[in-house]
């Protein structure tokens, strides 16, 4: 019998969900749903409950859910840096910050790593939403970490050299620099939309700002300009 798992992304205007089935080493996409939240009365809890009742998702499957980017902070820090330094850019009350960073390899001097800090209240809210829909949240992760894992595990041969990842959503861009299975640097960039267009798209004024952010993010990671032949992965919602 295949082993199934579910991935869920709860956005401001839409909910995306996929169900995967693994048989041996083979992974198959069984279901993919994009459900809009059109009215003020639409709630994530009710929509997620429809995943089982309407779309046939397996309730007992292991479930991974992304946390909202605005409730996350990514920062490259060395292993001896005090977490109190996060307060300036991720101000939260005492006890309200959850952090995750890899442990340094045994027998090696302290090195830098990408630390992810999350708002504890946001984590609790995500768990409550899943609990209401009677889904089991096994993993809570940042969107950029989920993207990196999906890309590097499906095509590990393509990410040996530094690669630029851009995820364009309706109101923000997730920007990351990947190398191997590691995220070297990442940014969450809110963007203005062309409000007069029925089909939402990026405002023309947003593109120069996005290009500048890409340049600065690359320089922060490598202390040099981005080479013209840098691999680019461009992706977005279903």
XYZ file of C-alpha atoms in Angstrom, residues 38-179:
142
model
C -13.306 34.819 -2.011
C -15.507 36.027 0.803
C -14.887 37.314 4.301
C -16.862 34.345 5.538
C -14.417 31.873 3.956
C -12.138 30.461 6.645
C -9.054 28.264 6.320
C -10.611 25.763 8.741
C -13.675 25.206 6.535
C -11.658 25.003 3.318
C -9.201 22.496 4.796
C -12.118 20.371 5.991
C -13.211 20.217 2.325
C -9.922 18.601 1.384
C -11.185 15.365 2.892
C -14.931 15.682 2.292
C -14.843 17.121 -1.250
C -11.440 16.287 -2.736
C -10.749 12.949 -1.094
C -7.529 13.726 0.756
C -6.519 11.060 3.262
C -7.071 12.353 6.773
C -4.488 10.049 8.366
C -1.676 11.068 6.018
C 1.349 12.863 7.439
C 0.880 16.594 6.839
C 3.375 19.419 6.295
C 2.213 23.039 6.555
C 4.047 26.245 5.717
C 4.146 29.205 8.084
C 3.254 32.682 6.812
C 6.415 34.496 5.605
C 5.509 37.687 7.509
C 5.767 35.706 10.763
C 9.247 34.364 9.996
C 12.759 35.782 10.113
C 15.781 34.304 8.314
C 19.239 35.433 9.301
C 22.721 34.048 8.760
C 24.394 33.833 12.168
C 27.380 32.065 13.655
C 26.785 29.417 16.267
C 27.978 31.633 19.120
C 25.788 34.646 18.303
C 23.256 35.506 20.981
C 19.638 35.192 19.851
C 18.966 38.552 21.479
C 20.453 40.142 18.351
C 17.275 39.147 16.493
C 15.182 41.587 18.498
C 15.931 44.572 16.255
C 14.627 42.939 13.064
C 12.162 40.429 14.565
C 10.698 42.164 17.639
C 8.616 39.796 19.758
C 7.813 39.524 23.443
C 9.967 37.296 25.619
C 9.214 33.623 25.008
C 7.394 34.280 21.725
C 10.266 33.339 19.390
C 10.889 29.775 18.240
C 14.202 29.180 16.470
C 15.751 26.417 14.426
C 19.324 26.146 13.224
C 21.552 23.119 12.558
C 24.032 21.965 15.156
C 27.701 22.510 14.248
C 29.500 19.389 13.000
C 31.370 17.497 15.696
C 35.033 18.411 16.033
C 34.814 21.528 13.882
C 35.125 25.190 14.878
C 31.969 27.336 15.047
C 30.605 28.207 11.613
C 27.739 30.217 10.231
C 24.305 28.846 9.368
C 20.919 30.148 8.325
C 18.765 30.570 11.407
C 14.961 30.543 11.085
C 12.933 32.309 13.767
C 9.151 31.940 13.977
C 6.411 33.635 15.950
C 5.151 31.155 18.558
C 1.581 32.467 18.186
C 1.689 31.824 14.425
C 2.796 28.240 15.047
C -0.061 27.734 17.512
C -2.567 29.240 15.051
C -1.440 26.912 12.261
C -1.782 23.902 14.561
C -5.281 25.013 15.605
C -6.402 25.364 11.964
C -5.202 21.842 11.155
C -6.747 20.440 14.331
C -10.145 21.933 13.391
C -9.976 20.161 10.033
C -8.881 16.964 11.844
C -5.573 16.864 9.982
C -2.330 15.951 11.746
C 0.472 18.548 11.353
C 3.712 16.569 11.423
C 5.895 19.361 10.012
C 5.664 23.166 10.219
C 8.192 24.831 7.955
C 9.040 28.050 6.149
C 7.921 28.283 2.486
C 11.475 28.786 1.236
C 12.727 25.710 3.119
C 9.931 23.623 1.610
C 10.756 24.873 -1.889
C 14.455 24.194 -1.415
C 13.804 20.644 -0.211
C 11.448 19.877 -3.116
C 13.827 21.230 -5.749
C 17.117 19.847 -4.481
C 15.753 16.379 -3.727
C 13.994 16.006 -7.082
C 16.976 17.262 -9.137
C 20.097 17.204 -6.925
C 22.373 17.318 -9.985
C 21.189 20.814 -10.911
C 22.044 22.640 -7.697
C 25.735 22.018 -7.191
C 26.612 25.617 -8.108
C 24.936 28.697 -6.558
C 21.409 29.057 -7.961
C 18.902 31.892 -7.677
C 15.368 30.859 -6.691
C 12.417 33.221 -7.212
C 8.910 32.297 -6.069
C 6.423 34.912 -7.336
C 3.165 34.915 -5.419
C 0.283 37.357 -5.797
C 1.602 39.885 -3.291
C 5.186 38.914 -2.480
C 8.349 37.325 -3.775
C 10.412 34.722 -1.971
C 14.029 35.067 -3.013
C 16.698 32.530 -2.097
C 20.237 31.572 -3.056
C 20.728 27.799 -3.047
C 23.883 25.698 -3.212
